[in-house]
Tab-separated table of C-alpha atoms in Angstrom:
chain	number	residue	atom	x	y	z
A	462	MET	CA	-15.232	19.430	0.143
A	463	LEU	CA	-15.469	21.094	-3.233
A	464	GLU	CA	-16.529	18.940	-6.176
A	465	GLN	CA	-13.510	20.177	-8.125
A	466	ASP	CA	-11.279	18.246	-5.704
A	467	ARG	CA	-12.721	14.999	-7.071
A	468	THR	CA	-11.293	15.832	-10.497
A	469	LEU	CA	-7.678	15.490	-9.301
A	470	LEU	CA	-7.692	11.953	-10.728
A	471	ALA	CA	-8.972	10.710	-14.051
A	472	PRO	CA	-12.011	8.398	-13.831
A	473	LEU	CA	-11.069	4.782	-13.186
A	474	ALA	CA	-10.679	2.619	-16.261
A	475	ALA	CA	-13.103	-0.246	-16.776
A	476	ILE	CA	-12.064	-3.696	-15.553
A	477	PRO	CA	-10.949	-5.697	-18.617
A	478	HIS	CA	-13.029	-8.760	-19.408
A	479	LYS	CA	-9.937	-10.941	-19.787
A	480	MET	CA	-6.265	-10.383	-18.944
A	481	LEU	CA	-3.261	-12.689	-18.959
A	482	ILE	CA	-0.154	-12.150	-16.854
A	483	LYS	CA	2.370	-14.150	-18.865
A	484	GLY	CA	5.723	-15.657	-17.895
A	485	ALA	CA	6.067	-14.418	-14.307
A	486	THR	CA	7.809	-16.060	-11.375
A	487	ILE	CA	4.748	-16.678	-9.179
A	488	ILE	CA	4.737	-16.659	-5.372
A	489	SER	CA	1.091	-17.552	-4.830
A	490	MET	CA	0.887	-17.712	-1.003
A	491	ASP	CA	-1.581	-20.558	-1.561
A	492	PRO	CA	-0.423	-24.074	-0.568
A	493	HIS	CA	-2.546	-25.720	-3.257
A	494	VAL	CA	-1.226	-23.522	-6.061
A	495	GLY	CA	2.364	-23.364	-4.835
A	496	ASN	CA	5.121	-21.376	-6.511
A	497	LEU	CA	6.036	-21.412	-10.194
A	498	PRO	CA	9.451	-20.434	-11.583
A	499	ARG	CA	7.637	-19.344	-14.716
A	500	GLY	CA	3.884	-19.269	-15.105
A	501	ASP	CA	0.778	-17.446	-16.245
A	502	ILE	CA	-2.179	-15.927	-14.392
A	503	LEU	CA	-5.460	-15.684	-16.274
A	504	ILE	CA	-7.848	-13.017	-14.961
A	505	VAL	CA	-11.485	-12.922	-16.048
A	506	ASP	CA	-13.827	-10.114	-14.945
A	507	GLY	CA	-11.540	-9.129	-12.077
A	508	ALA	CA	-10.989	-12.605	-10.631
A	509	VAL	CA	-8.226	-15.177	-11.032
A	510	ALA	CA	-9.545	-17.846	-13.407
A	511	ALA	CA	-6.446	-20.036	-13.764
A	512	ILE	CA	-2.771	-20.262	-12.850
A	513	GLY	CA	-0.406	-22.469	-14.829
A	514	THR	CA	2.021	-22.606	-17.710
A	515	ASP	CA	1.292	-21.706	-21.318
A	516	LEU	CA	-2.352	-20.822	-20.624
A	517	PRO	CA	-4.497	-19.985	-23.685
A	518	PHE	CA	-5.221	-16.296	-23.984
A	519	ASP	CA	-7.602	-15.814	-26.879
A	520	GLY	CA	-9.075	-12.322	-26.632
A	521	ALA	CA	-7.119	-11.451	-23.486
A	522	GLU	CA	-5.125	-8.326	-22.814
A	523	VAL	CA	-1.593	-9.671	-22.287
A	524	ILE	CA	0.959	-8.311	-19.834
A	525	ASP	CA	4.413	-9.704	-20.539
A	526	ALA	CA	5.767	-10.476	-17.072
A	527	ALA	CA	8.976	-12.212	-18.075
A	528	GLY	CA	11.690	-11.210	-15.649
A	529	MET	CA	9.126	-10.231	-12.999
A	530	ILE	CA	7.923	-11.748	-9.725
A	531	ALA	CA	4.160	-11.884	-9.160
A	532	ILE	CA	2.909	-11.777	-5.570
A	533	PRO	CA	-0.461	-10.969	-4.008
A	534	GLY	CA	-1.107	-7.339	-3.198
A	535	MET	CA	-0.023	-6.412	0.312
A	536	VAL	CA	-2.487	-5.525	3.070
A	537	ASP	CA	-1.865	-2.679	5.511
A	538	THR	CA	-4.108	-3.492	8.444
A	539	HIS	CA	-3.964	-0.114	10.217
A	540	ARG	CA	-3.304	3.296	8.644
A	541	HIS	CA	-4.480	6.793	9.584
A	542	ALA	CA	-4.934	7.853	5.993
A	543	TRP	CA	-6.255	11.347	6.744
A	544	GLU	CA	-2.736	12.392	7.832
A	545	GLY	CA	-1.278	11.987	4.325
A	546	GLN	CA	-0.189	15.602	3.863
A	547	LEU	CA	1.698	15.505	7.198
A	548	ARG	CA	4.266	13.012	5.920
A	549	ARG	CA	7.552	13.050	7.881
A	550	ILE	CA	6.634	16.251	9.712
A	551	ASN	CA	7.913	14.675	12.931
A	552	PRO	CA	10.783	12.309	12.012
A	553	ASN	CA	12.393	12.162	15.444
A	554	ALA	CA	9.256	11.713	17.548
A	555	ALA	CA	10.084	9.615	20.605
A	556	THR	CA	6.759	9.287	22.425
A	557	LEU	CA	3.076	8.842	21.676
A	558	GLU	CA	2.600	12.373	22.964
A	559	ASP	CA	5.025	13.599	20.294
A	560	TYR	CA	2.858	11.942	17.657
A	561	CYS	CA	-0.331	13.421	19.117
A	562	ASN	CA	1.209	16.904	19.300
A	563	ALA	CA	1.911	16.741	15.575
A	564	THR	CA	-1.555	15.471	14.680
A	565	HIS	CA	-4.515	15.454	17.091
A	566	PHE	CA	-3.546	18.409	19.280
A	567	SER	CA	-2.533	20.685	16.418
A	568	PHE	CA	-3.517	20.261	12.781
A	569	ALA	CA	-6.384	17.780	13.182
A	570	LYS	CA	-8.647	20.430	14.682
A	571	TYR	CA	-8.409	22.554	11.534
A	572	TYR	CA	-9.047	19.908	8.893
A	573	ARG	CA	-11.744	20.831	6.421
A	574	PRO	CA	-13.494	18.101	4.448
A	575	ARG	CA	-11.232	18.915	1.489
A	576	ASP	CA	-8.161	18.359	3.713
A	577	ILE	CA	-9.503	14.932	4.687
A	578	TYR	CA	-10.013	14.188	0.985
A	579	VAL	CA	-6.469	15.250	0.097
A	580	GLY	CA	-4.959	13.302	2.996
A	581	ASN	CA	-6.812	10.108	2.134
A	582	LEU	CA	-6.096	10.545	-1.575
A	583	VAL	CA	-2.362	10.985	-1.034
A	584	THR	CA	-2.196	8.018	1.336
A	585	ALA	CA	-4.174	5.698	-0.932
A	586	LEU	CA	-2.127	6.610	-4.001
A	587	GLY	CA	1.053	6.041	-2.000
A	588	CYS	CA	-0.243	2.634	-0.955
A	589	ILE	CA	-0.965	1.635	-4.537
A	590	ASP	CA	2.453	2.862	-5.654
A	591	ALA	CA	4.021	0.657	-2.949
A	592	GLY	CA	2.039	-2.481	-3.846
A	593	ILE	CA	-0.410	-2.154	-0.956
A	594	THR	CA	-3.712	-3.036	-2.582
A	595	THR	CA	-5.794	-3.104	0.616
A	596	VAL	CA	-5.730	-0.740	3.591
A	597	ILE	CA	-7.766	-0.509	6.789
A	598	ASP	CA	-8.273	3.244	7.048
A	599	ASN	CA	-8.435	4.245	10.734
A	600	SER	CA	-10.186	7.586	10.308
A	601	HIS	CA	-10.157	9.160	13.773
A	602	ASN	CA	-10.790	12.702	12.559
A	603	SER	CA	-14.360	12.418	11.275
A	604	ARG	CA	-15.456	15.866	12.521
A	605	THR	CA	-18.664	16.132	10.502
A	606	ALA	CA	-20.660	14.047	8.070
A	607	ALA	CA	-18.956	15.961	5.266
A	608	HIS	CA	-15.521	14.952	6.581
A	609	SER	CA	-16.574	11.300	6.526
A	610	ASP	CA	-17.929	11.606	3.003
A	611	ALA	CA	-14.668	13.156	1.829
A	612	ALA	CA	-12.632	10.292	3.318
A	613	VAL	CA	-14.749	7.616	1.638
A	614	GLU	CA	-14.857	9.420	-1.707
A	615	ALA	CA	-11.059	9.707	-1.807
A	616	LEU	CA	-10.711	5.955	-1.327
A	617	LEU	CA	-13.321	5.266	-4.005
A	618	ASP	CA	-11.675	7.636	-6.460
A	619	THR	CA	-8.261	5.931	-6.237
A	620	GLY	CA	-9.544	2.406	-6.884
A	621	ILE	CA	-7.847	0.965	-3.803
A	622	ARG	CA	-9.468	-1.805	-1.770
A	623	ALA	CA	-10.138	-0.430	1.697
A	624	VAL	CA	-11.980	-0.858	4.965
A	625	HIS	CA	-12.957	2.632	6.085
A	626	ALA	CA	-13.179	2.706	9.893
A	627	ALA	CA	-14.890	5.985	10.739
A	628	GLY	CA	-14.137	7.312	14.205
A	629	SER	CA	-14.552	10.334	16.439
A	630	PRO	CA	-11.789	12.958	16.798
A	631	VAL	CA	-9.416	12.984	19.751
A	632	SER	CA	-9.413	16.753	20.386
A	633	GLY	CA	-11.006	20.006	19.322
A	634	ASP	CA	-14.581	20.895	18.430
A	635	TRP	CA	-16.573	18.497	16.295
A	636	ASP	CA	-20.176	17.615	15.502
A	637	LYS	CA	-20.982	15.097	18.245
A	638	ALA	CA	-24.556	14.819	16.986
A	639	HIS	CA	-23.417	12.842	13.956
A	640	TRP	CA	-21.614	10.129	15.962
A	641	PRO	CA	-22.131	7.213	15.915
A	642	GLY	CA	-25.339	7.598	13.907
A	643	ASN	CA	-23.281	8.783	10.955
A	644	LEU	CA	-22.288	5.155	10.353
A	645	ALA	CA	-25.811	4.204	9.289
A	646	ARG	CA	-25.909	7.187	6.940
A	647	LEU	CA	-22.540	6.233	5.443
A	648	GLN	CA	-23.667	2.645	4.986
A	649	ALA	CA	-26.842	3.714	3.180
A	650	ARG	CA	-25.036	6.209	0.968
A	651	TYR	CA	-21.862	4.357	-0.021
A	652	PHE	CA	-21.962	0.718	1.023
A	653	THR	CA	-25.036	-0.969	-0.406
A	654	ASP	CA	-23.056	-2.898	-3.037
A	655	PRO	CA	-21.597	-6.074	-1.470
A	656	ASP	CA	-18.928	-6.150	-4.197
A	657	SER	CA	-17.659	-2.636	-3.493
A	658	LEU	CA	-13.897	-2.273	-3.133
A	659	VAL	CA	-14.465	-0.064	-0.068
A	660	THR	CA	-16.335	-1.369	2.961
A	661	LEU	CA	-17.326	0.201	6.284
A	662	ALA	CA	-16.145	-0.263	9.867
A	663	MET	CA	-16.239	1.639	13.152
A	664	MET	CA	-13.185	2.970	14.963
A	665	ALA	CA	-13.859	3.113	18.707
A	666	GLN	CA	-12.150	2.354	21.992
A	667	LEU	CA	-13.439	-0.167	24.584
A	668	GLU	CA	-16.943	1.310	24.498
A	669	PRO	CA	-19.624	-1.413	24.312
A	670	GLY	CA	-22.382	1.131	23.818
A	671	GLN	CA	-20.797	2.294	20.586
A	672	TRP	CA	-19.881	-1.245	19.593
A	673	ALA	CA	-23.593	-2.118	19.719
A	674	VAL	CA	-24.256	0.376	16.921
A	675	ALA	CA	-21.598	-1.256	14.754
A	676	ARG	CA	-22.992	-4.698	15.445
A	677	GLN	CA	-26.490	-3.613	14.469
A	678	LEU	CA	-25.000	-2.561	11.144
A	679	GLY	CA	-22.926	-5.740	10.816
A	680	ILE	CA	-19.597	-3.943	10.488
A	681	PRO	CA	-16.205	-4.551	12.169
A	682	ILE	CA	-14.894	-2.545	15.129
A	683	VAL	CA	-11.313	-1.223	15.147
A	684	THR	CA	-9.657	-0.323	18.460
A	685	GLU	CA	-6.301	1.191	19.418
A	686	PHE	CA	-5.409	-1.327	22.119
A	687	PHE	CA	-2.453	-0.964	24.466
A	688	GLY	CA	-2.225	-4.085	26.599
A	689	GLY	CA	-0.242	-2.668	29.472
A	690	VAL	CA	-2.926	-0.150	30.414
A	691	MET	CA	-6.081	-1.732	28.975
A	692	ALA	CA	-5.718	-5.450	29.706
A	693	ASP	CA	-7.740	-5.276	32.930
A	694	GLU	CA	-10.880	-4.451	30.933
A	695	LEU	CA	-10.758	-7.593	28.809
A	696	GLU	CA	-12.060	-10.155	31.297
A	697	SER	CA	-15.311	-8.289	31.930
A	698	LEU	CA	-15.877	-7.697	28.220
A	699	HIS	CA	-15.213	-11.361	27.508
A	700	GLN	CA	-17.532	-12.615	30.237
A	701	GLN	CA	-20.314	-10.440	28.832
A	702	GLY	CA	-19.752	-11.867	25.358
A	703	LEU	CA	-18.732	-8.467	24.014
A	704	LEU	CA	-15.535	-9.563	22.285
A	705	GLY	CA	-15.681	-11.386	18.974
A	706	SER	CA	-14.254	-11.905	15.528
A	707	ASP	CA	-15.654	-8.532	14.465
A	708	ASN	CA	-13.106	-6.830	16.760
A	709	ILE	CA	-9.807	-5.677	15.250
A	710	PHE	CA	-7.202	-4.640	17.828
A	711	ASN	CA	-4.211	-2.499	16.837
A	712	HIS	CA	-0.827	-2.685	18.628
A	713	CYS	CA	-1.587	-5.091	21.547
A	714	THR	CA	1.716	-4.184	23.211
A	715	CYS	CA	2.603	-5.492	26.699
A	716	LEU	CA	-0.469	-7.724	26.913
A	717	PRO	CA	-0.208	-10.372	29.664
A	718	ASP	CA	-0.742	-14.048	28.839
A	719	ALA	CA	-4.248	-14.004	30.302
A	720	GLY	CA	-5.187	-11.216	27.915
A	721	TRP	CA	-3.836	-13.082	24.902
A	722	THR	CA	-5.850	-16.130	25.965
A	723	ILE	CA	-9.005	-14.016	25.970
A	724	LEU	CA	-8.283	-12.567	22.520
A	725	ARG	CA	-7.684	-16.045	21.106
A	726	GLU	CA	-10.824	-17.520	22.690
A	727	ALA	CA	-12.942	-14.607	21.456
A	728	GLY	CA	-11.462	-14.684	17.952
A	729	VAL	CA	-10.315	-11.062	18.076
A	730	ARG	CA	-8.251	-10.082	15.034
A	731	VAL	CA	-4.871	-8.495	15.773
A	732	ASN	CA	-2.400	-6.350	13.882
A	733	VAL	CA	1.049	-5.339	15.100
A	734	CYS	CA	3.139	-2.261	14.383
A	735	PRO	CA	6.884	-2.964	14.147
A	736	ARG	CA	7.909	0.592	13.383
A	737	SER	CA	5.404	2.784	15.209
A	738	ASP	CA	5.635	0.893	18.512
A	739	ALA	CA	9.412	1.342	18.495
A	740	HIS	CA	9.424	4.846	17.036
A	741	TYR	CA	6.950	6.274	19.569
A	742	GLY	CA	8.017	4.124	22.503
A	743	ILE	CA	4.516	2.730	22.886
A	744	GLU	CA	4.592	0.955	26.249
A	745	ASP	CA	7.814	-1.128	26.082
A	746	GLY	CA	8.415	-0.213	22.423
A	747	MET	CA	8.371	-3.829	21.221
A	748	TYR	CA	5.765	-4.916	18.710
A	749	ALA	CA	3.589	-7.874	19.744
A	750	TRP	CA	4.384	-10.239	16.874
A	751	GLN	CA	6.015	-13.006	18.907
A	752	ALA	CA	3.500	-12.828	21.731
A	753	ALA	CA	0.615	-13.174	19.287
A	754	LEU	CA	2.182	-16.170	17.558
A	755	HIS	CA	2.951	-17.802	20.914
A	756	HIS	CA	-0.756	-17.643	21.742
A	757	GLY	CA	-1.958	-19.032	18.417
A	758	ILE	CA	-2.853	-15.724	16.753
A	759	ARG	CA	-1.524	-14.800	13.294
A	760	PRO	CA	-1.292	-11.002	13.248
A	761	GLY	CA	-1.206	-8.724	10.266
A	762	LEU	CA	1.353	-5.948	9.842
A	763	SER	CA	0.541	-2.251	9.796
A	764	VAL	CA	2.284	1.010	8.971
A	765	ASP	CA	0.058	3.057	11.332
A	766	ASN	CA	0.941	6.509	9.937
A	767	GLU	CA	3.420	8.427	7.780
A	768	THR	CA	4.083	11.429	10.011
A	769	SER	CA	7.513	10.033	10.957
A	770	TYR	CA	8.561	7.412	8.392
A	771	SER	CA	7.717	5.799	5.042
A	772	GLY	CA	4.431	4.171	4.099
A	773	ASP	CA	5.552	0.874	2.558
A	774	MET	CA	5.216	-2.719	3.742
A	775	PHE	CA	8.652	-3.746	2.491
A	776	MET	CA	10.230	-1.776	5.333
A	777	GLU	CA	7.588	-3.034	7.776
A	778	MET	CA	8.500	-6.642	6.965
A	779	ARG	CA	12.213	-5.948	7.362
A	780	VAL	CA	11.879	-4.178	10.690
A	781	ALA	CA	9.649	-7.019	11.915
A	782	PHE	CA	12.194	-9.599	10.757
A	783	TYR	CA	15.123	-8.009	12.553
A	784	LEU	CA	13.276	-7.053	15.733
A	785	GLN	CA	12.093	-10.641	16.137
A	786	ARG	CA	15.579	-11.982	15.606
A	787	VAL	CA	17.370	-9.556	17.885
A	788	MET	CA	14.842	-10.210	20.643
A	789	ALA	CA	15.382	-13.973	20.330
A	790	HIS	CA	19.191	-13.568	20.232
A	791	HIS	CA	19.040	-11.398	23.348
A	792	GLN	CA	16.937	-13.964	25.194
A	793	ARG	CA	19.258	-16.819	24.314
A	794	LEU	CA	22.310	-14.788	25.315
A	795	HIS	CA	20.757	-14.269	28.733
A	796	GLY	CA	19.931	-17.917	29.305
A	797	HIS	CA	16.336	-18.124	28.117
A	798	HIS	CA	16.405	-21.621	26.635
A	799	HIS	CA	12.864	-21.355	25.256
A	800	ALA	CA	13.513	-18.298	23.113
A	801	ALA	CA	11.579	-18.254	19.851
A	802	ALA	CA	13.193	-19.705	16.772
A	803	PRO	CA	14.294	-17.104	14.220
A	804	THR	CA	11.536	-16.103	11.829
A	805	ASN	CA	12.010	-16.399	8.057
A	806	ALA	CA	11.233	-14.302	5.013
A	807	PHE	CA	8.245	-16.361	3.878
A	808	ARG	CA	6.565	-15.991	7.260
A	809	LEU	CA	6.830	-12.216	7.043
A	810	LEU	CA	5.415	-12.244	3.509
A	811	GLU	CA	2.455	-14.225	4.854
A	812	ALA	CA	1.900	-11.533	7.470
A	813	ALA	CA	1.922	-8.835	4.790
A	814	THR	CA	-0.500	-10.698	2.491
A	815	ILE	CA	-2.761	-13.571	3.548
A	816	ASP	CA	-2.632	-12.850	7.302
A	817	GLY	CA	-3.374	-9.199	6.651
A	818	ALA	CA	-6.306	-10.204	4.487
A	819	ALA	CA	-7.662	-12.281	7.390
A	820	VAL	CA	-7.379	-9.295	9.745
A	821	ALA	CA	-9.403	-7.267	7.234
A	822	GLY	CA	-11.964	-10.097	7.027
A	823	LEU	CA	-11.177	-10.533	3.334
A	824	GLU	CA	-9.177	-13.762	3.249
A	825	GLN	CA	-11.826	-15.438	1.082
A	826	ARG	CA	-11.371	-12.736	-1.557
A	827	ILE	CA	-7.732	-11.660	-1.463
A	828	GLY	CA	-4.340	-12.310	0.147
A	829	SER	CA	-3.195	-15.116	-2.152
A	830	LEU	CA	-3.188	-15.935	-5.846
A	831	ALA	CA	-5.623	-18.764	-6.496
A	832	PRO	CA	-8.490	-19.470	-8.893
A	833	GLY	CA	-11.676	-17.900	-7.618
A	834	LYS	CA	-9.995	-15.120	-5.673
A	835	GLN	CA	-10.093	-11.534	-6.810
A	836	ALA	CA	-7.071	-10.413	-8.800
A	837	ASP	CA	-5.161	-8.164	-6.399
A	838	LEU	CA	-1.459	-8.508	-7.219
A	839	MET	CA	1.795	-6.801	-8.086
A	840	LEU	CA	4.627	-7.476	-10.511
A	841	ILE	CA	8.180	-6.736	-9.365
A	842	ARG	CA	10.912	-6.201	-11.965
A	843	THR	CA	13.894	-8.428	-11.199
A	844	GLY	CA	16.240	-6.989	-13.811
A	845	ASP	CA	16.699	-3.731	-11.892
A	846	LEU	CA	20.212	-2.994	-10.672
A	847	ASN	CA	19.330	-3.497	-6.998
A	848	LEU	CA	17.639	-6.884	-7.537
A	849	TYR	CA	19.483	-8.794	-10.260
A	850	PRO	CA	20.383	-11.675	-10.095
A	851	VAL	CA	17.505	-13.300	-8.278
A	852	ASN	CA	18.955	-16.279	-6.443
A	853	ASN	CA	15.951	-16.557	-4.123
A	854	ALA	CA	12.598	-15.091	-5.120
A	855	ILE	CA	11.123	-14.813	-1.623
A	856	GLY	CA	14.325	-13.309	-0.231
A	857	THR	CA	14.352	-10.803	-3.076
A	858	VAL	CA	10.824	-9.614	-2.283
A	859	VAL	CA	11.183	-9.430	1.487
A	860	HIS	CA	14.776	-8.259	1.879
A	861	ALA	CA	15.588	-6.222	-1.227
A	862	ALA	CA	12.583	-5.022	-3.252
A	863	GLU	CA	11.448	-1.401	-3.096
A	864	ARG	CA	8.469	0.492	-4.453
A	865	SER	CA	10.665	1.633	-7.370
A	866	ASN	CA	10.933	-2.016	-8.465
A	867	ILE	CA	7.163	-2.424	-8.748
A	868	ASP	CA	6.218	-2.391	-12.413
A	869	THR	CA	2.521	-3.244	-12.166
A	870	VAL	CA	-0.216	-3.184	-9.517
A	871	ILE	CA	-3.623	-4.711	-10.229
A	872	ILE	CA	-6.676	-4.408	-7.964
A	873	LYS	CA	-9.714	-6.547	-8.789
A	874	GLY	CA	-8.389	-6.954	-12.321
A	875	ARG	CA	-7.947	-3.223	-12.895
A	876	VAL	CA	-4.417	-1.960	-13.573
A	877	ARG	CA	-3.581	0.759	-11.016
A	878	LYS	CA	0.154	0.963	-11.723
A	879	ARG	CA	1.895	0.108	-14.981
A	880	GLY	CA	5.448	0.673	-16.117
A	881	GLY	CA	6.173	2.049	-12.643
A	882	VAL	CA	3.536	4.806	-12.957
A	883	VAL	CA	0.125	5.174	-11.273
A	884	PRO	CA	-2.128	6.275	-14.174
A	885	GLY	CA	-4.650	9.076	-14.155
A	886	VAL	CA	-2.781	11.360	-11.744
A	887	ASP	CA	-2.306	15.003	-12.738
A	888	GLN	CA	0.847	15.572	-10.693
A	889	ALA	CA	0.774	19.356	-10.969
A	890	ARG	CA	-2.831	19.647	-9.793
A	891	LEU	CA	-2.330	17.046	-7.070
A	892	HIS	CA	0.747	18.843	-5.747
A	893	ALA	CA	-1.154	22.145	-5.801
A	894	ALA	CA	-3.994	20.637	-3.773
A	895	ILE	CA	-1.561	19.181	-1.243
A	896	ASP	CA	0.322	22.480	-0.968
A	897	GLU	CA	-2.924	24.400	-0.456
A	898	SER	CA	-4.004	21.984	2.261
A	899	CYS	CA	-0.661	22.228	4.067
A	900	ALA	CA	-0.707	26.033	3.847
A	901	HIS	CA	-4.191	26.157	5.364
A	902	LEU	CA	-3.371	23.714	8.175
A	903	PHE	CA	-0.026	25.301	9.031
A	904	ASP	CA	-1.512	28.797	9.070
A	905	ALA	CA	-4.533	27.779	11.136
A	906	ALA	CA	-2.373	25.994	13.698
A	907	GLY	CA	0.264	28.735	13.821
A	908	TYR	CA	2.977	26.343	12.684
A	909	GLN	CA	6.185	27.665	11.163
A	910	SER	CA	7.508	25.138	8.678
A	911	ASP	CA	11.201	24.233	9.052
A	912	LEU	CA	12.621	21.784	6.510
A	913	PHE	CA	15.552	20.957	8.782
A	914	ALA	CA	13.903	20.862	12.204
A	915	GLU	CA	15.175	18.178	14.573
A	916	SER	CA	11.858	18.007	16.416
A	917	PHE	CA	8.282	19.141	16.051
A	918	ALA	CA	7.571	22.167	18.244
A	919	PRO	CA	4.348	21.536	20.205
A	920	ILE	CA	1.538	23.927	19.364
A	921	HIS	CA	-0.472	24.980	22.408
A	922	HIS	CA	-3.975	26.323	22.050
A	923	ALA	CA	-6.643	27.069	24.584
C-alpha cells in the first residue's frame, strides 16, 4: 500500500473532554437506565458520565438533540470488509458458489495491499454512515503481511470500533509463510494499547492447530460455520475442550439440537445472517435466529457482505423480523402448536446493539447507553418526512429509520457523523481511489463491467 492512500481521510479529531447530548428521546437498551421521552447524555473523555434530565453542562460541547432519538451504536458481528469496492456486483446471486465466483475465485486473487485498504476504508465509512459503530471484520483475503497491515490501517484511519479477524485466502497464490504467525506480528505492531478502538482476532475454520495460536495470543476465533455439513465435528471438539467463549460462529444454519446444546454448554458466541443465508441459499436458506433463541443463545445480527445488497443494520433487523414471523405463521398454519411467538421490534434492536456487543466480547464497554460505558451512539432525526410523527420510538427506529435519517454518530465520544455528513472525507479523492482499484481488479480478472447485468459471469482461470 502506498502511504498516499492513508491521506484519503483527514486525521481524526481529538475526543472532546466534555460533551452533552441535550433533549433527545433516549432508548438506552439498559434496564437500569430505561427510556426517557426527553433527556440528556453527558459524555466525559469518551465515556457516558450521566443520563438524566436537565444535566449541568458547564464547559461542555453541546449537541442540541431535540427532535432526535438517541440509541446505542449498532454492532455488525460479521462483515467481509475487504470487498467494499465490489458492492452490488452480483445482485441476483442465488448460491454460495455465485458469491464465491464474484469474490474468492475472481477478484480476490488480484488484490494488492492498496485494494485491501480501499475496500476496508469504504466498508468502514459506510458502516459509520449507517450508524454501525462496531464491526467484526472477517478478513479472509490476507495474502501477505502488507495486506493485513493495510486492512488494519484502514479501520484505524476511519475511527470505527472494530475487531479485525485476519484470515487466510480461499483461492489463488498467497504467502503461506506468514500464516498464522502474522497474528503475533500484527498484535505487536498495532494492538498493544488495551484501549484501542480496533482489536485483533483470528478467522479460521475448525482447525484446532490454528486455534492454538490464537489462544496463545489471547484473541477470539471467528469461524464460518454451516451446521448441516459441519455439525458432526462439534462433539469431538467439545470433548477435547476445544470449544469456548473465545469462539465466534457465523451463520450456524441447519444445526441439529445436539449441536446447539454443545454451543450453549461451551459458551460459543453466535451471529446469524438474515439476508445472506436467504440470498445465497446457504443450506436451507433460513437464518438460525429462532433455533439459537430456543437453545438459550442470544445471537447478534450480521450483514456478511455488500456484494449483493446494502450494508445497513436497519434492513437486517427488518428482514429478521419478517422471516421469524412468516416462519412461525407457516408452522401454525400446518398444525405446529408449539410454534414460536412472534418477535417484536425491541427484541430485534437488542440483537443489533447489546447482543451484538456480547458477540464481539465488548458488552462491558458498548451496546447500551449507561454511565461508565463508552459513548458509542447515534442520533436519528424524527422530523424527517419519512419518520414524522413518532407515535412509537422503538417502532420508528426498527421499522422506518434509514441511514439518511441519521444526523449524528459518535464513537468513544468522537463525532464521526454530524448533520448527516461523515467529516474528513475528500469525496473526489476517495472516489478516484475506488475507481482505480476497481479498474485494476476488473482488468486483472478479465471482467467486463455491465451496469445492467442480470447475473455475474463466472471468471475461469487456470
